[in-house]
Amino acid sequence: MNNNAVIAVAVAALLVAGGGAAAYFMMNDGGKGSDAPELIVGQYTYDAYDHASGKNVKMPAFYEDSYFDKGASADNPSLMMFAFNIAMSCGYSTDDFSRRSDSVVAFMTAVGYTETYVNDAYKTEPTMHSTQVALGSRTIGSYTVIIVAVNGMNYGAAFGSNMLVGASGDHEGFSEGKDVVLETLRHYIEDKGITGDVKLLTTGYSRSAAITNLVGRDVSDAIAEGTVAETVGDVNLEKDSAYFY
């Protein structure tokens, strides 16, 4: 069995294993030689709602701080997949609305984003005008990395905002959600006392992906126009440090 096959088997075994808070393994260099550095990969699991079975299921995910080494304009499938997993973790199903954010908060905490916060909408039964947002942050090198997760899974009556198109301009329901996300982000940055250089990852699925697109547009415009403080918060945010998936 060649080196690449060994790696494939190791990854497959981890994907099947699941069930733990975090597990680690070391892969070889794919045949580049024994002197090449080994790659350390972290595997985690999170709970997500599975529409097919109608139950919460364990899902595998991978994370490394190095995912943020590349700028936002670079091809970055690893960060994209991590962002997708964050978005999926938002859809935890429970009859206790105050615990709907448990999975995304636990997932962010497990990968080191321990400064977590969820907005009030994430603690109550959704309405047509609800936008549920969870945030977490950690320091990586000279940057504070902030994750903004917008719930687009299993969100009940909030689905109705898809129909609020409006007469002109941006989609009314999505624009309303965008305003909630940016307001929550500004509050979070101020409340946590975050200053200096920031990297921002915002992610969503379905309705919340549309909201994320609008957030990305407004943040990109703010960076270009020098209005980051008004739009995001009193931090330094560059174009290549703002990721939207």
XYZ file of C-alpha atoms in Angstrom:
245
model
C 0.000 0.000 0.000
C 1.515 3.367 -0.992
C 1.692 6.454 1.184
C -1.331 8.126 -0.357
C -3.418 5.014 0.222
C -2.337 4.960 3.873
C -3.486 8.556 4.239
C -6.823 7.802 2.591
C -7.459 4.854 4.906
C -6.513 6.900 7.981
C -8.878 9.700 7.018
C -11.711 7.280 6.276
C -11.236 5.557 9.627
C -11.454 8.856 11.458
C -14.557 9.911 9.577
C -16.277 6.702 10.618
C -15.071 6.794 14.221
C -16.697 10.058 15.383
C -18.206 10.300 18.836
C -15.443 12.145 20.681
C -14.745 15.741 21.536
C -11.465 15.743 19.636
C -8.931 13.275 18.314
C -5.581 13.853 16.655
C -3.465 11.895 14.237
C -0.299 12.501 12.235
C -0.141 11.848 8.510
C 3.056 11.280 6.600
C 4.111 13.552 3.783
C 2.502 11.682 0.882
C 5.771 10.315 -0.451
C 7.885 13.471 -0.333
C 10.508 11.876 1.870
C 11.115 11.210 5.540
C 12.754 14.605 6.074
C 9.553 16.471 5.228
C 7.539 17.737 8.225
C 4.584 15.668 9.317
C 1.141 17.197 9.076
C -0.856 17.326 12.290
C -4.601 17.258 11.692
C -7.292 17.795 14.330
C -10.553 15.903 13.985
C -13.657 16.960 15.876
C -17.307 16.025 15.936
C -20.401 18.166 16.313
C -24.140 17.580 16.497
C -26.318 18.588 13.554
C -29.915 17.988 12.553
C -30.408 15.399 9.817
C -33.601 16.050 7.865
C -33.686 12.518 6.439
C -33.824 10.820 9.835
C -35.388 13.686 11.766
C -32.687 13.341 14.420
C -29.488 14.990 15.567
C -26.447 13.102 14.299
C -22.710 13.246 14.932
C -20.770 14.832 12.085
C -16.972 14.852 11.599
C -14.953 18.000 11.011
C -11.337 19.091 10.768
C -9.710 22.313 11.882
C -6.254 23.886 11.937
C -5.225 27.450 12.733
C -3.191 27.365 9.521
C -6.433 27.557 7.531
C -6.210 31.309 8.108
C -2.674 31.589 6.717
C -4.111 32.161 3.252
C -5.787 35.417 2.380
C -9.504 35.542 1.692
C -8.960 35.855 -2.065
C -7.001 32.581 -2.247
C -8.473 29.174 -2.996
C -8.955 27.622 0.441
C -11.064 24.432 0.404
C -10.035 23.479 3.951
C -11.362 26.719 5.423
C -14.431 26.486 3.204
C -15.222 23.017 4.571
C -14.651 24.158 8.151
C -17.019 27.078 7.544
C -19.598 24.659 6.135
C -19.317 22.512 9.258
C -19.798 25.550 11.479
C -22.925 26.408 9.487
C -24.246 22.844 9.825
C -23.647 22.839 13.581
C -26.122 25.711 13.903
C -29.031 23.375 13.131
C -29.151 21.453 16.402
C -32.689 20.264 17.136
C -34.234 20.442 20.603
C -37.613 21.468 21.993
C -35.789 23.744 24.437
C -35.255 26.880 22.343
C -32.712 28.217 24.827
C -30.417 25.320 23.860
C -30.655 25.545 20.064
C -27.181 27.095 19.944
C -25.576 24.395 22.110
C -23.927 22.546 19.226
C -22.361 25.513 17.437
C -21.107 26.939 20.737
C -19.640 23.570 21.755
C -17.993 23.159 18.344
C -16.418 26.614 18.392
C -15.241 26.073 21.959
C -13.705 22.701 21.059
C -11.534 24.285 18.364
C -10.396 27.056 20.687
C -12.885 29.846 20.013
C -13.835 30.069 23.657
C -15.050 33.686 23.737
C -18.537 32.733 22.587
C -21.759 34.720 22.409
C -25.241 34.092 21.009
C -27.848 36.759 20.393
C -31.228 36.757 22.115
C -32.991 35.465 18.998
C -31.006 32.230 19.340
C -32.541 31.639 22.775
C -36.221 31.946 21.874
C -38.706 30.462 19.415
C -37.991 31.846 15.925
C -40.345 34.281 14.223
C -40.502 35.468 10.627
C -38.133 38.287 11.586
C -35.627 36.238 13.602
C -31.955 36.003 12.715
C -29.987 33.736 15.026
C -26.286 34.514 15.363
C -23.463 32.818 17.282
C -19.939 34.206 17.579
C -16.610 33.017 18.901
C -13.069 34.346 18.844
C -9.490 33.462 19.647
C -6.029 34.909 19.113
C -3.878 33.433 16.352
C -0.507 35.133 16.113
C -1.021 38.883 15.910
C -4.677 38.552 14.892
C -7.951 38.093 16.704
C -9.972 35.682 14.583
C -13.737 36.095 14.900
C -16.217 33.489 13.680
C -19.754 34.663 12.936
C -22.200 31.791 12.409
C -25.655 32.676 11.076
C -28.203 29.923 11.584
C -29.820 28.700 8.373
C -30.727 25.207 9.571
C -33.885 24.029 11.330
C -34.956 27.623 11.982
C -38.733 27.263 12.072
C -40.826 30.347 11.352
C -37.761 32.345 10.288
C -38.102 30.509 6.970
C -40.932 32.938 6.251
C -38.468 35.789 5.774
C -37.496 34.153 2.469
C -40.837 35.428 1.175
C -40.245 39.030 2.278
C -38.828 40.158 -1.046
C -39.758 43.839 -0.862
C -40.717 46.234 -3.636
C -37.198 47.271 -4.675
C -33.538 47.092 -3.745
C -32.102 44.267 -1.654
C -34.280 41.342 -0.629
C -36.100 42.719 2.418
C -35.892 39.601 4.588
C -32.215 38.969 3.876
C -31.338 42.641 4.344
C -33.090 42.645 7.711
C -30.992 39.633 8.706
C -27.822 41.342 7.502
C -28.525 44.310 9.757
C -28.964 41.971 12.737
C -25.654 40.224 12.015
C -23.679 43.464 11.743
C -25.316 44.934 14.842
C -24.520 41.749 16.776
C -20.928 41.789 15.524
C -20.417 45.410 16.589
C -21.847 44.628 20.026
C -19.599 41.573 20.345
C -16.420 43.452 19.418
C -17.188 46.222 21.885
C -18.290 43.879 24.671
C -15.208 41.654 24.346
C -12.868 44.635 24.079
C -11.441 43.426 20.768
C -9.004 45.836 19.125
C -6.163 45.715 16.621
C -5.851 43.368 13.660
C -8.804 41.080 13.043
C -9.621 38.215 10.710
C -13.341 37.667 10.212
C -15.038 34.446 9.101
C -18.784 34.685 8.461
C -20.718 31.624 7.365
C -24.283 30.549 6.722
C -26.443 28.024 4.916
C -29.548 28.507 2.765
C -31.287 31.693 3.964
C -28.327 32.590 6.140
C -25.956 32.132 3.182
C -27.879 34.896 1.415
C -27.575 37.008 4.554
C -23.848 36.251 4.675
C -23.475 37.450 1.077
C -24.999 40.804 2.008
C -22.807 41.036 5.102
C -19.805 40.364 2.881
C -20.819 43.117 0.493
C -21.264 45.691 3.259
C -18.023 44.729 5.001
C -16.099 44.803 1.714
C -17.526 48.244 0.940
C -16.608 49.442 4.426
C -13.018 48.269 3.984
C -12.778 50.024 0.612
C -14.379 53.220 1.912
C -12.557 53.375 5.244
C -15.716 52.946 7.336
C -14.871 49.691 9.141
C -15.343 51.317 12.558
C -18.929 52.267 11.729
C -19.863 49.006 10.007
C -17.917 46.345 11.931
C -16.299 47.896 14.977
C -13.177 49.703 16.128
C -10.728 47.162 14.703
C -8.289 46.830 11.816
C -9.796 44.680 9.075
C -8.199 44.280 5.658
C -9.810 42.983 2.469
C -7.817 39.744 2.513
C -8.733 39.093 6.160
C -12.505 38.975 5.625
C -13.827 35.514 4.677
C -17.443 34.830 3.703
C -18.815 31.363 2.958
